[in-house]
JSON list of C-alpha atoms in Angstrom, two decimals:
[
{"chain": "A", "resi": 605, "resn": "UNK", "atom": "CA", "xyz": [126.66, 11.68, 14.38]},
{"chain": "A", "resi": 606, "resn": "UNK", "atom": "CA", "xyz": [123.90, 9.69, 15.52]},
{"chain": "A", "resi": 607, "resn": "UNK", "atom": "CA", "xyz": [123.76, 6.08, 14.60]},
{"chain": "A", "resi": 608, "resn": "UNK", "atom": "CA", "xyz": [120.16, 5.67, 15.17]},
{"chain": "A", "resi": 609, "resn": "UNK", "atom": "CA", "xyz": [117.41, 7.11, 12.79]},
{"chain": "A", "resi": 610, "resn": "UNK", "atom": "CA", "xyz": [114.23, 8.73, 15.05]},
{"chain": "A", "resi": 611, "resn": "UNK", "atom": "CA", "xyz": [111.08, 8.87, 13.48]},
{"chain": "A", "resi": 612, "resn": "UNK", "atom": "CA", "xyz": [107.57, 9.75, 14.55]},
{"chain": "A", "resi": 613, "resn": "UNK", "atom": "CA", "xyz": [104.54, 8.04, 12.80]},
{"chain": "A", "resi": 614, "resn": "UNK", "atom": "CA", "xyz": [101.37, 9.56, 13.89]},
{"chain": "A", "resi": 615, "resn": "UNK", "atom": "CA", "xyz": [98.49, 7.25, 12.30]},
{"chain": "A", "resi": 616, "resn": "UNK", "atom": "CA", "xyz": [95.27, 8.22, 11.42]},
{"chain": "A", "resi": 617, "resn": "UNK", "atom": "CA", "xyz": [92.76, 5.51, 10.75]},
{"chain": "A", "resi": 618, "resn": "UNK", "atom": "CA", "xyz": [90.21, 6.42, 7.64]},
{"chain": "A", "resi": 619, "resn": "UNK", "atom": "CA", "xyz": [86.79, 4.32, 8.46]},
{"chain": "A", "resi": 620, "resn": "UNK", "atom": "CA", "xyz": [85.51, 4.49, 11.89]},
{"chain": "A", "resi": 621, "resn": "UNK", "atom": "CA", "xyz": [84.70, 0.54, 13.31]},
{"chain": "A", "resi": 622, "resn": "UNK", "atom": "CA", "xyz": [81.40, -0.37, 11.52]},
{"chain": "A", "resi": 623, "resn": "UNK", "atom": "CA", "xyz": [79.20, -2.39, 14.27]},
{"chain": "A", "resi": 624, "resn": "UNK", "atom": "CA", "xyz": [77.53, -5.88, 12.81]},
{"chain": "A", "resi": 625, "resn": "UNK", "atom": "CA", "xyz": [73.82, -5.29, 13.98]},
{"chain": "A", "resi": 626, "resn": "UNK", "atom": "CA", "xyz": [70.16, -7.51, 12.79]},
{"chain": "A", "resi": 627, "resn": "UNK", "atom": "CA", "xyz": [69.09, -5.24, 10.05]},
{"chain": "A", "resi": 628, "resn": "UNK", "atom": "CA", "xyz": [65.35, -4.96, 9.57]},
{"chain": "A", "resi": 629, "resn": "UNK", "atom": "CA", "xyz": [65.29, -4.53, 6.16]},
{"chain": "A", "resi": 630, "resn": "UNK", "atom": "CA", "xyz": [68.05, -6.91, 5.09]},
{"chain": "A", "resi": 631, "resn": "UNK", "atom": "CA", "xyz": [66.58, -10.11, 7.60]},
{"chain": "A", "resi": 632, "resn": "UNK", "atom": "CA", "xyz": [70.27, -10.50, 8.66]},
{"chain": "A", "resi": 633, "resn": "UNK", "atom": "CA", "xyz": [73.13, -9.37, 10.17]},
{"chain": "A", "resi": 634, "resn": "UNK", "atom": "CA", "xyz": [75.33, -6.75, 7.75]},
{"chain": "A", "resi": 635, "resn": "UNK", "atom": "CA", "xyz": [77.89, -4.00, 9.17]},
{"chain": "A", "resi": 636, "resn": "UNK", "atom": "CA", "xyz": [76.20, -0.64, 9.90]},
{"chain": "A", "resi": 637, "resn": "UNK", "atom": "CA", "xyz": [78.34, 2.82, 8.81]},
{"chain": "A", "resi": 638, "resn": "UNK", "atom": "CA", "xyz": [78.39, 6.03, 10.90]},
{"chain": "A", "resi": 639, "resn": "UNK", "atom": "CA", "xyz": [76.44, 8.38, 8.91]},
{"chain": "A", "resi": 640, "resn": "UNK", "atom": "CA", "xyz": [79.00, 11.75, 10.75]},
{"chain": "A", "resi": 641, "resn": "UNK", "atom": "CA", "xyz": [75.38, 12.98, 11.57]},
{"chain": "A", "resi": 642, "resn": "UNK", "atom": "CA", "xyz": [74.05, 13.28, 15.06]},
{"chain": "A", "resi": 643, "resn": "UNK", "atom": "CA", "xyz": [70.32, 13.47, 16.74]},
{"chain": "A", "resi": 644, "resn": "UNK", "atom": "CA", "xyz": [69.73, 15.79, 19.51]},
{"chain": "A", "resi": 645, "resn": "UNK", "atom": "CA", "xyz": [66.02, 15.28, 21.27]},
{"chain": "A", "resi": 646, "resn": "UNK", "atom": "CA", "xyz": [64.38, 16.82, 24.31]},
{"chain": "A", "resi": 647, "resn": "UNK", "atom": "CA", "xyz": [61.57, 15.21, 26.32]},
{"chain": "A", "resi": 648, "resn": "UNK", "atom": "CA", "xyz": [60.42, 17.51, 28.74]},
{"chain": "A", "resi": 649, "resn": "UNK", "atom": "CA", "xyz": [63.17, 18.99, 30.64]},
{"chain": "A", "resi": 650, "resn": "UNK", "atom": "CA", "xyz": [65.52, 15.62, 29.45]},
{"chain": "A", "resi": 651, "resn": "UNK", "atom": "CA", "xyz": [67.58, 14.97, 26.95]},
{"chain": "A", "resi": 652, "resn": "UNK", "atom": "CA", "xyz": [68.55, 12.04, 24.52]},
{"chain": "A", "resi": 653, "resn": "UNK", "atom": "CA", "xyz": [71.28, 11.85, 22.22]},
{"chain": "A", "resi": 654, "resn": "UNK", "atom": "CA", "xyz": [72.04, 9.35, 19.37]},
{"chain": "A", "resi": 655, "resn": "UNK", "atom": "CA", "xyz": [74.94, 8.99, 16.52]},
{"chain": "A", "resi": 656, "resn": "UNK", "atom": "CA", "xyz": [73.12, 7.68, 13.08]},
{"chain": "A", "resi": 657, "resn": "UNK", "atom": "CA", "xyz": [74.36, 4.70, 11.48]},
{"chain": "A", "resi": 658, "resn": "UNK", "atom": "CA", "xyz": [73.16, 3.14, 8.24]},
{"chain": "A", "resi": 659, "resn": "UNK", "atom": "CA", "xyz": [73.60, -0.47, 7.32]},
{"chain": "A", "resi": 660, "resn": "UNK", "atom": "CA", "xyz": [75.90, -0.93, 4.19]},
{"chain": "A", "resi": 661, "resn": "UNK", "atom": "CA", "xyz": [74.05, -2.60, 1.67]},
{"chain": "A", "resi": 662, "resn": "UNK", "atom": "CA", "xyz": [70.35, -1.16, 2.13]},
{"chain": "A", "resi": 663, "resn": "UNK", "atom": "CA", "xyz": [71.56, 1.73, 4.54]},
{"chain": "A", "resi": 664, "resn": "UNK", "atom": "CA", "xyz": [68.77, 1.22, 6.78]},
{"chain": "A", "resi": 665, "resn": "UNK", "atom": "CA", "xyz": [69.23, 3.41, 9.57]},
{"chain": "A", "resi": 666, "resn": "UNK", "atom": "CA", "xyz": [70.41, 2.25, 12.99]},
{"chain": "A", "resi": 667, "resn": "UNK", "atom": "CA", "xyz": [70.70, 5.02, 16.59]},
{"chain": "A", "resi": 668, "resn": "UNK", "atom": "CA", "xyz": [73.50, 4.57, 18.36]},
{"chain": "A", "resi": 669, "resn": "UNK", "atom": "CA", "xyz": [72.86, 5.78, 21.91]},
{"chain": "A", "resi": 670, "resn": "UNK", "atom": "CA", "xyz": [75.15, 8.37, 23.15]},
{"chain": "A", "resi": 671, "resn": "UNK", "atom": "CA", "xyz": [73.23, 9.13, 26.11]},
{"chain": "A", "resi": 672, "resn": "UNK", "atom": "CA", "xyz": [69.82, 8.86, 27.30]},
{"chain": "A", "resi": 673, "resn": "UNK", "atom": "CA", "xyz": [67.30, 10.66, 29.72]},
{"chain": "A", "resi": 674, "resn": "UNK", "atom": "CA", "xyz": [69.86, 13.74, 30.81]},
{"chain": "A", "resi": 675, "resn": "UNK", "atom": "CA", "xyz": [69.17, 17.26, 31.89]},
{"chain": "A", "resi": 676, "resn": "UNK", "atom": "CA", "xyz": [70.64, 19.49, 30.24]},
{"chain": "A", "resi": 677, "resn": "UNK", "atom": "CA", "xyz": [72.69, 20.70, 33.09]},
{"chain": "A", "resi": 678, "resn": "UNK", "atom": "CA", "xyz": [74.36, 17.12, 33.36]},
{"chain": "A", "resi": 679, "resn": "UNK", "atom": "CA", "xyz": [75.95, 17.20, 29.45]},
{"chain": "A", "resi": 680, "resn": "UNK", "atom": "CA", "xyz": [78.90, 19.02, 29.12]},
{"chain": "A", "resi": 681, "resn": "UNK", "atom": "CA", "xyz": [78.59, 22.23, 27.31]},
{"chain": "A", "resi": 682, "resn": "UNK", "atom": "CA", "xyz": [81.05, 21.60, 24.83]},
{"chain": "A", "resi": 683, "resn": "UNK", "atom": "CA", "xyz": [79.41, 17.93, 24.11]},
{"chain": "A", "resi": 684, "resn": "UNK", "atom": "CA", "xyz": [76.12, 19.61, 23.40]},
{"chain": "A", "resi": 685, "resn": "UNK", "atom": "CA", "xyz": [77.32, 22.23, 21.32]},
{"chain": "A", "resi": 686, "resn": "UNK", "atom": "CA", "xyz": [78.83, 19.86, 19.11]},
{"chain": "A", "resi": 687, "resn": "UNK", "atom": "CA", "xyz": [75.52, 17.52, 18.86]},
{"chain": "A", "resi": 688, "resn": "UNK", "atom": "CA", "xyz": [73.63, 21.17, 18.04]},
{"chain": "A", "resi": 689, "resn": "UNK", "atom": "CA", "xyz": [75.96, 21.50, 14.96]},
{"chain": "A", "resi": 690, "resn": "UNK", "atom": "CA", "xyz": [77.02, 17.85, 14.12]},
{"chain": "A", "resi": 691, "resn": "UNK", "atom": "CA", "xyz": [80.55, 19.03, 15.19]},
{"chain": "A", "resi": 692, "resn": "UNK", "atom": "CA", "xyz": [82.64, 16.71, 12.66]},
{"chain": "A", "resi": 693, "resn": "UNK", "atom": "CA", "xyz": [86.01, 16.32, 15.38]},
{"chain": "A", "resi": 694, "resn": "UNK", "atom": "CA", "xyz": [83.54, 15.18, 18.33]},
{"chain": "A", "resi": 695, "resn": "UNK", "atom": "CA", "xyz": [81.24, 13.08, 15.93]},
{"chain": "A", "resi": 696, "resn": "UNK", "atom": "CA", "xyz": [84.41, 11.35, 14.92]},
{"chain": "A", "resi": 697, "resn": "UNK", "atom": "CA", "xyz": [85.75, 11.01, 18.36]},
{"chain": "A", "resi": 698, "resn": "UNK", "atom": "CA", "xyz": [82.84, 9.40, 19.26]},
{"chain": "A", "resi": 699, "resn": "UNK", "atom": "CA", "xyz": [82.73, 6.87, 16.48]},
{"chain": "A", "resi": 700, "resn": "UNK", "atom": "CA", "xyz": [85.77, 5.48, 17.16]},
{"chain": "A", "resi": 701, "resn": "UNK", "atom": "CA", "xyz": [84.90, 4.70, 21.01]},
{"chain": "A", "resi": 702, "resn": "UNK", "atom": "CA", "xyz": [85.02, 1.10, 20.44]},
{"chain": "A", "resi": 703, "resn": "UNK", "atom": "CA", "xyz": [84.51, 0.73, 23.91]},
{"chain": "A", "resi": 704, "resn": "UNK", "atom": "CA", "xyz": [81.48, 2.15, 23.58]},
{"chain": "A", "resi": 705, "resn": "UNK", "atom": "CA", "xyz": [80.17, 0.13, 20.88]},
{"chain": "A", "resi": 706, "resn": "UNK", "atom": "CA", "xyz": [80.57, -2.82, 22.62]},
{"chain": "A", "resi": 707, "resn": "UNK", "atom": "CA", "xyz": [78.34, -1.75, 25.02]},
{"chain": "A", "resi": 708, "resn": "UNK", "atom": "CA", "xyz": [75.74, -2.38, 21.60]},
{"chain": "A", "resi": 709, "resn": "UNK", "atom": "CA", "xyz": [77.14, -5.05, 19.50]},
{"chain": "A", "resi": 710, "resn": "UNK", "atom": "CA", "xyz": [79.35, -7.96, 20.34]},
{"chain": "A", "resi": 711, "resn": "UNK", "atom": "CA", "xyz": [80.59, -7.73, 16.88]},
{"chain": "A", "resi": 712, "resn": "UNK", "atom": "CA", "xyz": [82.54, -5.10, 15.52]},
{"chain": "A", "resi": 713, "resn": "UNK", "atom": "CA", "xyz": [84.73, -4.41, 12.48]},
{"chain": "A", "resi": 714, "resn": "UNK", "atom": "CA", "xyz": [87.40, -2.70, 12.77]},
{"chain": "A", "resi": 715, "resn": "UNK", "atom": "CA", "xyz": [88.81, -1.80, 9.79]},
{"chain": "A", "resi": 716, "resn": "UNK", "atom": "CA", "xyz": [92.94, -1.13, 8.87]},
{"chain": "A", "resi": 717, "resn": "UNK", "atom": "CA", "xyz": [92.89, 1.45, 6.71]},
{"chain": "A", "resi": 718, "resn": "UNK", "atom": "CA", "xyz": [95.49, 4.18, 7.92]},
{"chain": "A", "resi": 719, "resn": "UNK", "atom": "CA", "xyz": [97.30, 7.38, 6.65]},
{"chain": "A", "resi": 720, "resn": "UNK", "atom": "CA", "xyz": [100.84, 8.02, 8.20]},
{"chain": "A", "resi": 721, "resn": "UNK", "atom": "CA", "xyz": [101.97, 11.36, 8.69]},
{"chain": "A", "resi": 722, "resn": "UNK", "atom": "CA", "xyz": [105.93, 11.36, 9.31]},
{"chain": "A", "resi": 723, "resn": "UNK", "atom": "CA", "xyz": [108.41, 13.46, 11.08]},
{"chain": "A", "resi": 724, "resn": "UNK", "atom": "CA", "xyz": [112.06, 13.39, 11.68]},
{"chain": "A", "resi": 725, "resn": "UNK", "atom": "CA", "xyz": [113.19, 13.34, 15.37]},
{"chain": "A", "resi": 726, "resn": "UNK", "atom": "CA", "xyz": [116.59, 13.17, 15.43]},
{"chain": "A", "resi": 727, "resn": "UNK", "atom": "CA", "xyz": [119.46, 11.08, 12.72]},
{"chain": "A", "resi": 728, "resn": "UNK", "atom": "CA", "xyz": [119.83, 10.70, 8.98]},
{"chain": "A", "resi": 729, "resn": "UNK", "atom": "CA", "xyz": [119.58, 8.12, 7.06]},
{"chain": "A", "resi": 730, "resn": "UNK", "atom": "CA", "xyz": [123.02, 6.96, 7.34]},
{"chain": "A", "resi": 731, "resn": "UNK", "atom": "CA", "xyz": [121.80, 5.45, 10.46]},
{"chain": "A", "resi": 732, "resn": "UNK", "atom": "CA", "xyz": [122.26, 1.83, 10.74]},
{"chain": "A", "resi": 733, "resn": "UNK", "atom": "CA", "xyz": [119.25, 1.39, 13.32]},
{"chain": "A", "resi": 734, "resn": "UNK", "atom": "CA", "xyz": [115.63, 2.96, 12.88]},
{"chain": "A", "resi": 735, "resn": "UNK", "atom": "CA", "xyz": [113.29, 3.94, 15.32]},
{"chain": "A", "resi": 736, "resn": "UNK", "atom": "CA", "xyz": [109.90, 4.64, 15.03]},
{"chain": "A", "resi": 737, "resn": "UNK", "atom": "CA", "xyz": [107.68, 6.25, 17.64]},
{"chain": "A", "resi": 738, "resn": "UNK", "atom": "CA", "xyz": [103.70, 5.54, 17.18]},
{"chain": "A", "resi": 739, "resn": "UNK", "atom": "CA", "xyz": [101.19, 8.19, 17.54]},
{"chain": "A", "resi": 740, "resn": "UNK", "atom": "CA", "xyz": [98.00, 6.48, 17.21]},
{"chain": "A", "resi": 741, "resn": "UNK", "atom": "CA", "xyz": [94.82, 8.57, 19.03]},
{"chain": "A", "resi": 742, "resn": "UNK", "atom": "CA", "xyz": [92.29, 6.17, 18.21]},
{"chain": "A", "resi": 743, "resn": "UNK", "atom": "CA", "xyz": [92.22, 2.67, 18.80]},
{"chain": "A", "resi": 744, "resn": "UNK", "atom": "CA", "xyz": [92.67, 0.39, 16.10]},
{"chain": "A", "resi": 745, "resn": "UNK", "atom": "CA", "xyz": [93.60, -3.31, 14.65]},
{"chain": "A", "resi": 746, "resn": "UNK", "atom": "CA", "xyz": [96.19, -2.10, 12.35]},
{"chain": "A", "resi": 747, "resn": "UNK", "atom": "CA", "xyz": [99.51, -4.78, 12.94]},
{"chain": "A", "resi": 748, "resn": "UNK", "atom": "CA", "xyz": [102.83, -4.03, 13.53]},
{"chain": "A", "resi": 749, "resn": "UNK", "atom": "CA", "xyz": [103.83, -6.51, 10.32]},
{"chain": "A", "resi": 750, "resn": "UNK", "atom": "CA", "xyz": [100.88, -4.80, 8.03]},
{"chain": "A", "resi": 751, "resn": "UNK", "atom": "CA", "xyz": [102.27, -1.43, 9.20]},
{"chain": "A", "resi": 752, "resn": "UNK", "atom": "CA", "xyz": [105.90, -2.24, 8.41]},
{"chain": "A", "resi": 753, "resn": "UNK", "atom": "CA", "xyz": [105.38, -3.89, 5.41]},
{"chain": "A", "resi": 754, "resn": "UNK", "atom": "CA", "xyz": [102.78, -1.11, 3.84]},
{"chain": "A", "resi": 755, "resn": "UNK", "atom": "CA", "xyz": [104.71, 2.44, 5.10]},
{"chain": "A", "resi": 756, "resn": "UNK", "atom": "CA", "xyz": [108.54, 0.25, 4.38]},
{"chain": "A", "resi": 757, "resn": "UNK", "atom": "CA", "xyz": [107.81, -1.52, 1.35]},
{"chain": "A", "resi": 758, "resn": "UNK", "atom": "CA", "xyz": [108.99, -4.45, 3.39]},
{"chain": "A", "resi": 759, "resn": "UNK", "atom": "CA", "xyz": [107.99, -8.06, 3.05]},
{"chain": "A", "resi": 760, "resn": "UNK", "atom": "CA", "xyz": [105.93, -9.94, 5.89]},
{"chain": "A", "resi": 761, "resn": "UNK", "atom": "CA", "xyz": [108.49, -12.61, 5.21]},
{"chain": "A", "resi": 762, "resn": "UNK", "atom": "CA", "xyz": [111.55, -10.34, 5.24]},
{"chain": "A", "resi": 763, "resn": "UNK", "atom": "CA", "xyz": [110.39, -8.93, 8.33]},
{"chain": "A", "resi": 764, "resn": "UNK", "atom": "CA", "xyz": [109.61, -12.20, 10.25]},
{"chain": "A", "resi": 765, "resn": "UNK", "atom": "CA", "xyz": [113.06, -12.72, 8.82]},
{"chain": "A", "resi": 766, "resn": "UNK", "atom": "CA", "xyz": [114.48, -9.57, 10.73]},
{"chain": "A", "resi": 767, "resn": "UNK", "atom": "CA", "xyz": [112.16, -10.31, 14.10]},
{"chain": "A", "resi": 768, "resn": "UNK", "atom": "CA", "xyz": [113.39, -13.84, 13.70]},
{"chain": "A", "resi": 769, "resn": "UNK", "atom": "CA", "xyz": [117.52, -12.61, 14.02]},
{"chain": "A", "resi": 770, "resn": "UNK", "atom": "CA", "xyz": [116.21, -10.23, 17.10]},
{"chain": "A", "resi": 771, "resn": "UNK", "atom": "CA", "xyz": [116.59, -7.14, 14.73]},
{"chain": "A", "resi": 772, "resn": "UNK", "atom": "CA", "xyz": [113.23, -5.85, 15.09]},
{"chain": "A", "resi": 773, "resn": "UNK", "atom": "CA", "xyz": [112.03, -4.92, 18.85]},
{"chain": "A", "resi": 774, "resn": "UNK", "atom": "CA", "xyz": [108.72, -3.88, 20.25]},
{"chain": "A", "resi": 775, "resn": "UNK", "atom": "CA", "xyz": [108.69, -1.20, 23.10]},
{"chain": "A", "resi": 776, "resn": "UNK", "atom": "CA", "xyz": [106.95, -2.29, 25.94]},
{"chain": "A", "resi": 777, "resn": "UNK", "atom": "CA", "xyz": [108.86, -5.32, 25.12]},
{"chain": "A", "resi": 778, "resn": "UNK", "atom": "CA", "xyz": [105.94, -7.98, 23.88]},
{"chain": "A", "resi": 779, "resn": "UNK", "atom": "CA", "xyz": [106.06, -11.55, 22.27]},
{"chain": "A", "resi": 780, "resn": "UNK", "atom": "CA", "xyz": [105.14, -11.94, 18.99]},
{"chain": "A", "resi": 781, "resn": "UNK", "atom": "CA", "xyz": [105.76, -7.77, 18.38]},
{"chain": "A", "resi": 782, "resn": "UNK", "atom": "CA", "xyz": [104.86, -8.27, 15.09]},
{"chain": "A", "resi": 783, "resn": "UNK", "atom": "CA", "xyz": [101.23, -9.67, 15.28]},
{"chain": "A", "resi": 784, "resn": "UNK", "atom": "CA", "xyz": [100.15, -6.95, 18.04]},
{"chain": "A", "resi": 785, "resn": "UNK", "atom": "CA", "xyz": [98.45, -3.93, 17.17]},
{"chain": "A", "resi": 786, "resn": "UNK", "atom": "CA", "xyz": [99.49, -0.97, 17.05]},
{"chain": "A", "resi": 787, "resn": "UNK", "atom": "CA", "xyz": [99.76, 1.19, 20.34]},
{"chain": "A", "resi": 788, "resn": "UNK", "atom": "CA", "xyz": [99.69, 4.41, 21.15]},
{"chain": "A", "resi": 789, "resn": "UNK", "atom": "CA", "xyz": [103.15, 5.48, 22.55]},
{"chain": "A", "resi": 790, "resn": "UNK", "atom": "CA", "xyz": [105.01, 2.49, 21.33]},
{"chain": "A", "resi": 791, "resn": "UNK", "atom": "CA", "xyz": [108.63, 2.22, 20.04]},
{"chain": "A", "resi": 792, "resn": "UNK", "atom": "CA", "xyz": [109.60, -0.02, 17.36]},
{"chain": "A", "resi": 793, "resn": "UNK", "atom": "CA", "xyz": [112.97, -0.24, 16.79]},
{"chain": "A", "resi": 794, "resn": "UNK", "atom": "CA", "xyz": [114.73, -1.79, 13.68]},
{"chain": "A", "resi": 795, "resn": "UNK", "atom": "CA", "xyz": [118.67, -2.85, 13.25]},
{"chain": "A", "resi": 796, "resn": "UNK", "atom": "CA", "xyz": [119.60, -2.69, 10.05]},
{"chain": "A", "resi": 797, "resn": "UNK", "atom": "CA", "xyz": [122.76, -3.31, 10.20]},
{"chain": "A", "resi": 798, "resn": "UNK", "atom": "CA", "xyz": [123.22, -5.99, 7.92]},
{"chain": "A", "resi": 799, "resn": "UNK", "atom": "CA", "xyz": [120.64, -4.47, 5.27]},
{"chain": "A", "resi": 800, "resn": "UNK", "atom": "CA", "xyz": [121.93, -3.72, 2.15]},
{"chain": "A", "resi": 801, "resn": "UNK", "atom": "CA", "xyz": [119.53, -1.42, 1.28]},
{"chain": "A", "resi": 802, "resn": "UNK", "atom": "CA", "xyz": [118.83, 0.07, 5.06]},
{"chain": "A", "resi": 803, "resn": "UNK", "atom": "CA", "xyz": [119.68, 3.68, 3.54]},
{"chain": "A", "resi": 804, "resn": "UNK", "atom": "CA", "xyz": [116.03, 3.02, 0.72]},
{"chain": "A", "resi": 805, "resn": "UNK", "atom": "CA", "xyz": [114.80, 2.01, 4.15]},
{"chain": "A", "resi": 806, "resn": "UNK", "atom": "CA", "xyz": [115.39, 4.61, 6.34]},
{"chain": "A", "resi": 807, "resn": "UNK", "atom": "CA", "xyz": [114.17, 7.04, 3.58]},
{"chain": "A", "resi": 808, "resn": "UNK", "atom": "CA", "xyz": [111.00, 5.87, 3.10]},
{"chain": "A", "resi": 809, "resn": "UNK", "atom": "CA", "xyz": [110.98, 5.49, 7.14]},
{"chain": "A", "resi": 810, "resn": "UNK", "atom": "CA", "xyz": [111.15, 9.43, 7.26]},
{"chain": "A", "resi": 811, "resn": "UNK", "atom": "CA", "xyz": [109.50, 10.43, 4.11]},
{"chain": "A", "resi": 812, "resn": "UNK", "atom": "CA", "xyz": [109.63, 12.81, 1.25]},
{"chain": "A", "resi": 813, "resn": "UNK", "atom": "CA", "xyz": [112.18, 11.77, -1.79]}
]
């Protein structure tokens, strides 16, 4: 029997990062909301391309370039068939380039909210030592602890606790494993050992009842 519980998390962040931008209408600076709608414009034989944002409290529209003065032979043919039909997988690929937003905004928030879809890799939950494999395809500022603590029903305290005693690793090994982000490809790893209720634990760690 295995003594160590596999699990893979794949996480899915719900609100694309929302750009702070000067809002015309507001006189200020307010976070701006990806609309999922795209603009598509030719000028002459060139293209331009833009993903709509509105500000959240007077949603006063803001274009976000996504590229500017191209022929048409120079965009990819998938890319352009998804701005012709406001493709919702590409739109949402492209909102959560945060690379690419910086490239407009020095500010950007990047909000935590997350669903976590679960499956079992290998173990039960007799295990004494969890692992948990992250699948996370878009960047985002989602912590380790906040992770833990939400999908475990685990304590920040109880877990600084456990990464205190060595009993909670980050791999790649990293200081502080429990303040990072989450990463995609990373391998937290959790001894639980001395836990009375590691079995509750390890439940919850895979899923269903």
């Amino acid at each position: 029997m295995s003594h160590t519980l596999t699990v893979q998390w794949t996480i899915e962040p719900q609100t694309a990062p929302r750009p702070w931008l000067a809002c015309s209408r507001c006189g200020g600076q307010r976070p701006f909301v990806c609309s999922g709608k795209a603009r598509l414009n030719a000028n002459g034989r060139r293209l331009d391309a833009w993903l709509i944002y509105r500000c959240a409290v007077c949603e006063d529209t803001w274009n976000r370039p996504i590229f500017e003065r191209r022929t048409v032979t120079s965009v990819a043919p998938d890319a352009l068939a998804a701005l012709q039909s406001n493709d919702p997988a590409w739109i949402r690929q492209v909102a959560f380039d945060i690379e690419g937003l910086r490239q407009c905004t020095d500010r950007i928030e990047d909000l935590a909210d997350s669903n976590v879809e679960r499956r079992v890799l290998s173990g039960t939950v007799d295990s004494a030592r969890l692992e948990i494999v992250v699948v996370a395809h878009h960047a985002s500022s989602l912590r380790v602890d906040r992770l833990l603590s939400v999908e475990l029903a685990l304590s920040r305290a109880r877990l600084t606790k456990l990464e205190t005693a060595g009993r909670i690793t980050l791999l790649p090994e990293s200081r502080k494993a429990l303040q990072r982000p989450i990463r995609d490809g990373s391998r937290i790893v959790l001894d639980l050992t001395a836990e009375d209720d590691r079995a509750e634990i390890a439940q919850r760690a895979r899923g269903g009842p």
